[in-house]
Amino acid sequence: MVLVLALGDLHVPHRAADLPPKFKSMLVPGKIQHIICTGNLCIKEIHDYLKTICPDLHIVRGEFDEDARYPDTKTLTIGQFKLGLCHGHQVIPWGDLDSLAMLQRQLDVDILVTGHTHQFTAYKHEGGVVINPGSATGAYSSINQDVNPSFVLMDIDGLRVVVYVYELIDGEVKVDKIDFKKASTSTSAP
Amino acid sequence: MFPSEIEPSMPEPDHCFANLRGVRWRVNLGVLPFQASSIDDLRKATAESRRRYASLRRRLLIDPHLSKDLRNSPDLSIDNPLSQNPDSTWGRFFRNAELEKTLDQDLSRLYPEHWRYFQAPGCQGMLRRILLLWCLKHPEYGYRQGMHELLAPLLYVLHVDVERLSEVRKHYEDHFTDKFDGLSFEERDVTYNFDFKKLLEGFADDEEVGGIHGSSKKIVSLDELDPEIKSIVMLSDAYGAEGELGIVLSDKFMEHDAYCMFDALMSGSNGCVSMAGFFAYSPASGSHTGLPPVLEACTAFYNLLSFVDSSLHSHLVELGVEPQYFGLRWLRVLFGREFLLQDLLVVWDEIFSADNTARRDEDNNSFMIFDSPRGALISGMAVAMILCLRSSLLATENAASCLQRLLNLPEKIDVRKVIEKAKSLQALALDEDVRASALSVNNVFDQSVSPAIPARTNSFPSGSTSPKSPLIITPQSYWEEKWRVLTAEEEKQSPSAPPPKKKASWFKVKRLFRAESEPAHSGKTESKGGLASVARNLLEDFNKQVVSEPEEVVAVNNEDSSVANRVDVVNNEDSEEANREEVVNNEDGSVQETDEANREDAVNNEDGAVEETEERNVDFASAGEESITAVEETSSDVFSDPNSPLRHSNSIENDSDSSTGSILFANEKVEDQETSAVDSPLPVSSQPSIEFPVVQSNDEENTTDLDKSVAVSKERNKPFPGKFQWFWKFGRNLTGEETRSNGVESSKSDLVSSSESHSSPQASSSSSKGESDQNMMNTLKNLGNSMLEHIQVMESVFQQERGQVQAGLVENISKANLVEKGQVTATTALKELRKISNLLLEM
């Protein structure tokens, strides 16, 4: 059983001061094994903060990130799942499922995590999942003015992944979950 | 319901339990019924306990993924991995994970010497699950370090049983199959139907799935019956009552069994000793002391120690070695860290076989741990272990080294001997008098700062009470009185008359203790009994001379030549004689009062001299060894205060109790003479009653230097019992004499000591002039006489010694030069002494 935290588009300090306190209180060390971040942190302090939650941190570069060393895309394997990571501003049209599915096939991953739209979405698509955790700080985007802070926690256990969605709506944390079962180890992409 | 021994009416279980420690422990711990009429009862109880564990495990071991399946509408705001709610599934899961991590830290270091078994993943997993479940079941205790060490031997014992079973199986394999064939099919069928139905019934309640059901199916398919009568096979029979679940010896259910044993051990099965209590920080419900159980137990066994060996106890108390410093470790893991695993199993055999039911009456104020035989045995064990280290503990001069010895028991300790002693101590602990007197200890304890106030010394008040009114608490005077009666009886030379029962138990302990301190030298010591009255004859041999010296003195002073033949009686008697002597000198008041008053008087008289010598001693100490100085100074402080109640209690203690103090003291002297140790100024001869531990420590060093066993020196010193009291009475005189004897062999301090011996009598004489009453004059005359006697004795000793050195005593040869040198100075000292005695006689 592995818990993977997925978040991104924090835009600190340009569009938000910090993570919401309620999120911060939930994100305690010791529970989460991996963090995947879709970029736009944008400063090193946030990077350091994420490291305190979990040292195993995977970040791709957003268009506002100061650190140029982050890669554009990244893949990693957790349990029996292959995860792909991309900020998403490169995929046009932004947030389009077909374009993202293309990227998913390109990277040959089961779960594709992208950001940039600041809007939580999760699709089950072609035997895989495409997830956008939204903006963890609720920062505005060029598409969206009114954004609820949200992030995603994936509980990967064997062939099954449970996606918990944490969204801050009117000061209350709302949790939702999506179950996803992989058919078998071989069916990652056609 | 956990009787201490297996009744003969149950030959069958008795037989098998003798070999199967795991089963025996389970019976003793109350997991299995003791009064099982048949093997089936055992099987049922076994199955029941296993079922309990299985259901507990199902309930408490949490897998958030499985629980999600079961729940239709989980409240996600509560049940999510990041939930802050501690009661949520995930919250519990993470807590368990954290606990498991802690457990793993300890388990991975468990019994590294038996790593092959304990570090195997299977065993680790079992241990972890059992501990985890127990901690979850008992959140009030939680996990504490040490619990795993209580559990591991239990599991190991089960493992050994199962291994033994498989051995037996292998051995009798052919035999088994033959018998299977001989059975009629119908008979088997009937049995099966019956058992299996029951099995299913049992499962109906808790809907156990998985392994147990699978195994029950196997029973049907196997379709054979084991008719072996041998109990070991009966216990492993898969086809009796409860089916496979009822197999008493089962590899599969080792975890279940271990948990049940562990739970029973921790909870104490409603008895008064629960190991879990030892891990708790809050006092037990029935406690009178208001202490956490483990601290109370520690105090209890210290109390017991004070009864058995007050000198050792007071030594430990003086050093500030509180029982919980080592008692926590001893008790919490039931001595698991002190013995090797094999020995530990033997120890636990005894502990578990002791009945744990409390025989508490409501108005009983004693320590809880003394309420059950098991508790008493545990404290007896602790005391026995301390006594094992007796000599080396007395040799220590600070708390750190003392603890070091207590916490690193020598591996060569004979467990059986310790257990034997523990058992006799257990009997003593269960003795009502000790239990009753514990009350007073408790009272003292409550008032005082230190929890280690001994029972014996509770005659001195914890604060600063008026010295004129020596506070004597009932039990103390009670014991005092008892000893008086006892020793008087002994003096009457009535060996045929059996002493009262309680005294007998006391004697038993004493003798036991004796036997411990001087093993294998009984022949020598026995011969010394007759030495008492005839002093001169004994001077022929050096050892014998040293032995007889005090007794001769006593005889001279007292004209009481009747000395019992029994070695331990000699001590008592001597002390009694000393007491009587005092009574003679001061004929006023009751016995107790006389005793006290007499002491005070004597102390007053001696005071000047003693103080002077004390100071000298302190000087020596500072010049010689720095570590002892502090102790000495404090003791001299105490000593110079004539009204210090501490001294009284100590002296009383030594009067009435074993003569260990004098033994030690004499021991020191002998050692000095034999070895002419470099640190001879240290012996602090003038403070026998208070400082004997220090003295002992010095000569212990000598002993180790010489590679001589302590036992030998003990044996030699043993017959000095009366000396101590004698010192007390004629403190001044003794001071002179003793210092002289020290100086005799010491190469460094001879001159000083001789001058000391010179000065001290003068001081005392001046002080006694002030008193100038008839009694004192008589006493002084006696003193002079005795001094003369002593001088003669000493001279002859030296002659003898010289002869012995030439004859080639092993110890002396190496030090011959020093001895010779010392002897020269000794003779000068002797001259001085003679002068003094002459002066005294003139007075």
PDB file of C-alpha atoms in Angstrom, chain B residues 62-236:
ATOM      1  CA  ILE B  62      -6.937  -3.113  10.284  1.00  0.00           C
ATOM      2  CA  ASP B  63      -6.677  -3.081   6.580  1.00  0.00           C
ATOM      3  CA  PRO B  64      -8.317   0.036   5.254  1.00  0.00           C
ATOM      4  CA  HIS B  65      -8.746  -1.534   1.871  1.00  0.00           C
ATOM      5  CA  LEU B  66     -10.744  -4.428   3.159  1.00  0.00           C
ATOM      6  CA  SER B  67     -12.863  -2.311   5.401  1.00  0.00           C
ATOM      7  CA  LYS B  68     -13.816  -0.173   2.457  1.00  0.00           C
ATOM      8  CA  ASP B  69     -15.304  -3.136   0.772  1.00  0.00           C
ATOM      9  CA  LEU B  70     -17.415  -3.940   3.737  1.00  0.00           C
ATOM     10  CA  ARG B  71     -18.813  -0.504   4.197  1.00  0.00           C
ATOM     11  CA  ASN B  72     -21.413   0.703   1.812  1.00  0.00           C
ATOM     12  CA  SER B  73     -21.363   4.362   2.563  1.00  0.00           C
ATOM     13  CA  PRO B  74     -18.117   5.336   4.161  1.00  0.00           C
ATOM     14  CA  ASP B  75     -17.959   8.865   5.375  1.00  0.00           C
ATOM     15  CA  LEU B  76     -15.148  10.082   3.233  1.00  0.00           C
ATOM     16  CA  SER B  77     -14.589  13.239   5.153  1.00  0.00           C
ATOM     17  CA  ILE B  78     -13.634  11.018   8.066  1.00  0.00           C
ATOM     18  CA  ASP B  79     -12.334   7.931   6.373  1.00  0.00           C
ATOM     19  CA  ASN B  80      -9.581   9.171   4.174  1.00  0.00           C
ATOM     20  CA  PRO B  81      -5.882   8.690   4.428  1.00  0.00           C
ATOM     21  CA  LEU B  82      -5.263  12.232   5.556  1.00  0.00           C
ATOM     22  CA  SER B  83      -8.038  12.211   8.085  1.00  0.00           C
ATOM     23  CA  GLN B  84      -7.281  13.946  11.335  1.00  0.00           C
ATOM     24  CA  ASN B  85      -9.792  11.826  13.151  1.00  0.00           C
ATOM     25  CA  PRO B  86      -7.966   9.288  15.285  1.00  0.00           C
ATOM     26  CA  ASP B  87     -10.940   6.941  15.293  1.00  0.00           C
ATOM     27  CA  SER B  88     -11.131   6.643  11.562  1.00  0.00           C
ATOM     28  CA  THR B  89     -10.003   3.463   9.930  1.00  0.00           C
ATOM     29  CA  TRP B  90      -7.067   5.225   8.456  1.00  0.00           C
ATOM     30  CA  GLY B  91      -6.212   6.873  11.698  1.00  0.00           C
ATOM     31  CA  ARG B  92      -6.108   3.539  13.417  1.00  0.00           C
ATOM     32  CA  PHE B  93      -4.203   2.091  10.556  1.00  0.00           C
ATOM     33  CA  PHE B  94      -1.527   4.694  10.760  1.00  0.00           C
ATOM     34  CA  ARG B  95      -1.340   4.348  14.503  1.00  0.00           C
ATOM     35  CA  ASN B  96      -0.898   0.625  14.169  1.00  0.00           C
ATOM     36  CA  ALA B  97       1.764   1.164  11.576  1.00  0.00           C
ATOM     37  CA  GLU B  98       3.574   3.478  13.906  1.00  0.00           C
ATOM     38  CA  LEU B  99       3.327   0.994  16.732  1.00  0.00           C
ATOM     39  CA  GLU B 100       4.578  -1.722  14.471  1.00  0.00           C
ATOM     40  CA  LYS B 101       7.546   0.376  13.607  1.00  0.00           C
ATOM     41  CA  THR B 102       8.355   0.756  17.278  1.00  0.00           C
ATOM     42  CA  LEU B 103       7.879  -2.925  17.805  1.00  0.00           C
ATOM     43  CA  ASP B 104      10.167  -3.753  14.955  1.00  0.00           C
ATOM     44  CA  GLN B 105      12.878  -1.632  16.431  1.00  0.00           C
ATOM     45  CA  ASP B 106      12.811  -3.726  19.555  1.00  0.00           C
ATOM     46  CA  LEU B 107      12.118  -7.041  17.936  1.00  0.00           C
ATOM     47  CA  SER B 108      15.004  -6.774  15.559  1.00  0.00           C
ATOM     48  CA  ARG B 109      17.293  -6.659  18.558  1.00  0.00           C
ATOM     49  CA  LEU B 110      15.620  -9.434  20.437  1.00  0.00           C
ATOM     50  CA  TYR B 111      17.896 -12.195  21.660  1.00  0.00           C
ATOM     51  CA  PRO B 112      20.700 -11.727  19.219  1.00  0.00           C
ATOM     52  CA  GLU B 113      22.276 -14.891  20.581  1.00  0.00           C
ATOM     53  CA  HIS B 114      19.261 -16.863  19.445  1.00  0.00           C
ATOM     54  CA  TRP B 115      18.833 -14.983  16.239  1.00  0.00           C
ATOM     55  CA  ARG B 116      18.311 -18.117  14.246  1.00  0.00           C
ATOM     56  CA  TYR B 117      14.951 -18.571  15.815  1.00  0.00           C
ATOM     57  CA  PHE B 118      13.935 -15.157  16.995  1.00  0.00           C
ATOM     58  CA  GLN B 119      15.119 -13.217  14.016  1.00  0.00           C
ATOM     59  CA  ALA B 120      13.429 -15.458  11.504  1.00  0.00           C
ATOM     60  CA  PRO B 121      10.774 -13.526   9.625  1.00  0.00           C
ATOM     61  CA  GLY B 122       8.035 -15.880  10.724  1.00  0.00           C
ATOM     62  CA  CYS B 123       8.828 -15.514  14.361  1.00  0.00           C
ATOM     63  CA  GLN B 124       9.239 -11.790  14.082  1.00  0.00           C
ATOM     64  CA  GLY B 125       5.884 -11.541  12.414  1.00  0.00           C
ATOM     65  CA  MET B 126       4.227 -13.541  15.138  1.00  0.00           C
ATOM     66  CA  LEU B 127       5.845 -11.546  17.875  1.00  0.00           C
ATOM     67  CA  ARG B 128       4.900  -8.319  16.191  1.00  0.00           C
ATOM     68  CA  ARG B 129       1.285  -9.305  15.729  1.00  0.00           C
ATOM     69  CA  ILE B 130       0.915 -10.587  19.239  1.00  0.00           C
ATOM     70  CA  LEU B 131       2.385  -7.495  20.768  1.00  0.00           C
ATOM     71  CA  LEU B 132       0.434  -5.249  18.490  1.00  0.00           C
ATOM     72  CA  LEU B 133      -2.795  -6.946  19.369  1.00  0.00           C
ATOM     73  CA  TRP B 134      -2.084  -6.905  23.032  1.00  0.00           C
ATOM     74  CA  CYS B 135      -1.262  -3.244  22.954  1.00  0.00           C
ATOM     75  CA  LEU B 136      -4.389  -2.485  20.990  1.00  0.00           C
ATOM     76  CA  LYS B 137      -6.415  -4.521  23.376  1.00  0.00           C
ATOM     77  CA  HIS B 138      -4.928  -2.749  26.347  1.00  0.00           C
ATOM     78  CA  PRO B 139      -4.554   0.842  25.274  1.00  0.00           C
ATOM     79  CA  GLU B 140      -4.171   1.847  28.911  1.00  0.00           C
ATOM     80  CA  TYR B 141      -0.763   0.212  28.920  1.00  0.00           C
ATOM     81  CA  GLY B 142       0.317   0.464  25.345  1.00  0.00           C
ATOM     82  CA  TYR B 143       3.631  -0.885  24.303  1.00  0.00           C
ATOM     83  CA  ARG B 144       6.552  -0.525  26.594  1.00  0.00           C
ATOM     84  CA  GLN B 145      10.012  -1.723  25.996  1.00  0.00           C
ATOM     85  CA  GLY B 146      10.504  -5.038  27.677  1.00  0.00           C
ATOM     86  CA  MET B 147       7.175  -6.551  26.803  1.00  0.00           C
ATOM     87  CA  HIS B 148       8.721  -8.226  23.835  1.00  0.00           C
ATOM     88  CA  GLU B 149      11.196  -9.890  26.111  1.00  0.00           C
ATOM     89  CA  LEU B 150       8.406 -11.258  28.194  1.00  0.00           C
ATOM     90  CA  LEU B 151       6.715 -12.639  25.153  1.00  0.00           C
ATOM     91  CA  ALA B 152       9.683 -14.140  23.377  1.00  0.00           C
ATOM     92  CA  PRO B 153      10.385 -16.927  25.865  1.00  0.00           C
ATOM     93  CA  LEU B 154       6.731 -17.910  25.820  1.00  0.00           C
ATOM     94  CA  LEU B 155       6.807 -18.318  22.102  1.00  0.00           C
ATOM     95  CA  TYR B 156      10.092 -20.093  22.313  1.00  0.00           C
ATOM     96  CA  VAL B 157       8.733 -22.581  24.781  1.00  0.00           C
ATOM     97  CA  LEU B 158       5.837 -23.376  22.501  1.00  0.00           C
ATOM     98  CA  HIS B 159       8.240 -23.787  19.670  1.00  0.00           C
ATOM     99  CA  VAL B 160      10.343 -26.200  21.673  1.00  0.00           C
ATOM    100  CA  ASP B 161       7.256 -28.203  22.521  1.00  0.00           C
ATOM    101  CA  VAL B 162       6.247 -28.477  18.934  1.00  0.00           C
ATOM    102  CA  GLU B 163       9.712 -29.500  17.940  1.00  0.00           C
ATOM    103  CA  ARG B 164       9.674 -32.133  20.550  1.00  0.00           C
ATOM    104  CA  LEU B 165       6.388 -33.360  19.240  1.00  0.00           C
ATOM    105  CA  SER B 166       7.740 -33.720  15.747  1.00  0.00           C
ATOM    106  CA  GLU B 167      10.683 -35.603  17.154  1.00  0.00           C
ATOM    107  CA  VAL B 168       8.420 -37.996  18.925  1.00  0.00           C
ATOM    108  CA  ARG B 169       6.388 -38.341  15.784  1.00  0.00           C
ATOM    109  CA  LYS B 170       9.381 -39.253  13.782  1.00  0.00           C
ATOM    110  CA  HIS B 171      10.469 -41.718  16.332  1.00  0.00           C
ATOM    111  CA  TYR B 172       7.188 -43.521  16.594  1.00  0.00           C
ATOM    112  CA  GLU B 173       6.088 -43.138  13.034  1.00  0.00           C
ATOM    113  CA  ASP B 174       5.862 -46.811  12.236  1.00  0.00           C
ATOM    114  CA  HIS B 175       4.154 -47.467  15.467  1.00  0.00           C
ATOM    115  CA  PHE B 176       1.473 -44.940  14.628  1.00  0.00           C
ATOM    116  CA  THR B 177       0.552 -46.292  11.253  1.00  0.00           C
ATOM    117  CA  ASP B 178       0.229 -49.799  12.585  1.00  0.00           C
ATOM    118  CA  LYS B 179      -2.290 -48.715  15.098  1.00  0.00           C
ATOM    119  CA  PHE B 180      -4.281 -46.731  12.622  1.00  0.00           C
ATOM    120  CA  ASP B 181      -4.866 -49.835  10.584  1.00  0.00           C
ATOM    121  CA  GLY B 182      -6.159 -51.776  13.513  1.00  0.00           C
ATOM    122  CA  LEU B 183      -9.089 -49.504  14.154  1.00  0.00           C
ATOM    123  CA  SER B 184     -12.606 -50.227  13.119  1.00  0.00           C
ATOM    124  CA  PHE B 185     -14.116 -47.838  10.672  1.00  0.00           C
ATOM    125  CA  GLU B 186     -17.371 -47.283  12.539  1.00  0.00           C
ATOM    126  CA  GLU B 187     -15.688 -46.157  15.638  1.00  0.00           C
ATOM    127  CA  ARG B 188     -13.799 -43.564  13.754  1.00  0.00           C
ATOM    128  CA  ASP B 189     -16.870 -42.378  11.969  1.00  0.00           C
ATOM    129  CA  VAL B 190     -18.817 -41.753  15.106  1.00  0.00           C
ATOM    130  CA  THR B 191     -16.093 -39.782  16.648  1.00  0.00           C
ATOM    131  CA  TYR B 192     -15.709 -37.699  13.606  1.00  0.00           C
ATOM    132  CA  ASN B 193     -19.268 -36.710  13.190  1.00  0.00           C
ATOM    133  CA  PHE B 194     -19.486 -35.671  16.737  1.00  0.00           C
ATOM    134  CA  ASP B 195     -16.364 -33.658  16.764  1.00  0.00           C
ATOM    135  CA  PHE B 196     -16.884 -31.996  13.532  1.00  0.00           C
ATOM    136  CA  LYS B 197     -20.359 -30.860  14.445  1.00  0.00           C
ATOM    137  CA  LYS B 198     -18.972 -29.275  17.497  1.00  0.00           C
ATOM    138  CA  LEU B 199     -16.286 -27.664  15.510  1.00  0.00           C
ATOM    139  CA  LEU B 200     -18.804 -26.137  13.187  1.00  0.00           C
ATOM    140  CA  GLU B 201     -20.852 -24.950  16.093  1.00  0.00           C
ATOM    141  CA  GLY B 202     -17.846 -23.251  17.443  1.00  0.00           C
ATOM    142  CA  PHE B 203     -17.307 -21.522  14.202  1.00  0.00           C
ATOM    143  CA  ALA B 204     -20.877 -20.521  13.756  1.00  0.00           C
ATOM    144  CA  ASP B 205     -20.519 -17.691  16.205  1.00  0.00           C
ATOM    145  CA  ASP B 206     -17.589 -15.903  14.866  1.00  0.00           C
ATOM    146  CA  GLU B 207     -17.672 -17.029  11.262  1.00  0.00           C
ATOM    147  CA  GLU B 208     -14.062 -17.753  11.097  1.00  0.00           C
ATOM    148  CA  VAL B 209     -12.896 -18.155   7.559  1.00  0.00           C
ATOM    149  CA  GLY B 210      -9.650 -19.079   5.963  1.00  0.00           C
ATOM    150  CA  GLY B 211      -7.072 -21.243   7.561  1.00  0.00           C
ATOM    151  CA  ILE B 212      -9.135 -22.843  10.255  1.00  0.00           C
ATOM    152  CA  HIS B 213     -11.933 -23.843   7.987  1.00  0.00           C
ATOM    153  CA  GLY B 214      -9.515 -25.182   5.494  1.00  0.00           C
ATOM    154  CA  SER B 215      -7.933 -27.302   8.141  1.00  0.00           C
ATOM    155  CA  SER B 216     -11.249 -28.621   9.329  1.00  0.00           C
ATOM    156  CA  LYS B 217     -11.950 -29.853   5.849  1.00  0.00           C
ATOM    157  CA  LYS B 218      -8.684 -31.606   5.895  1.00  0.00           C
ATOM    158  CA  ILE B 219      -9.797 -33.567   8.873  1.00  0.00           C
ATOM    159  CA  VAL B 220     -12.612 -35.118   6.920  1.00  0.00           C
ATOM    160  CA  SER B 221     -10.473 -36.014   3.993  1.00  0.00           C
ATOM    161  CA  LEU B 222      -7.729 -37.507   6.090  1.00  0.00           C
ATOM    162  CA  ASP B 223     -10.113 -39.794   7.845  1.00  0.00           C
ATOM    163  CA  GLU B 224      -7.871 -41.453  10.339  1.00  0.00           C
ATOM    164  CA  LEU B 225      -7.852 -41.629  14.057  1.00  0.00           C
ATOM    165  CA  ASP B 226      -4.949 -41.393  16.342  1.00  0.00           C
ATOM    166  CA  PRO B 227      -5.365 -43.814  19.211  1.00  0.00           C
ATOM    167  CA  GLU B 228      -2.017 -43.232  20.823  1.00  0.00           C
ATOM    168  CA  ILE B 229      -2.363 -43.103  24.542  1.00  0.00           C
ATOM    169  CA  LYS B 230       0.751 -41.208  25.118  1.00  0.00           C
ATOM    170  CA  SER B 231      -0.205 -37.822  26.252  1.00  0.00           C
ATOM    171  CA  ILE B 232       2.102 -36.049  23.931  1.00  0.00           C
ATOM    172  CA  VAL B 233       0.302 -37.559  21.048  1.00  0.00           C
ATOM    173  CA  MET B 234      -3.033 -36.977  22.656  1.00  0.00           C
ATOM    174  CA  LEU B 235      -2.195 -33.357  22.857  1.00  0.00           C
ATOM    175  CA  SER B 236      -1.276 -33.285  19.234  1.00  0.00           C
TER     176      SER B 236
END
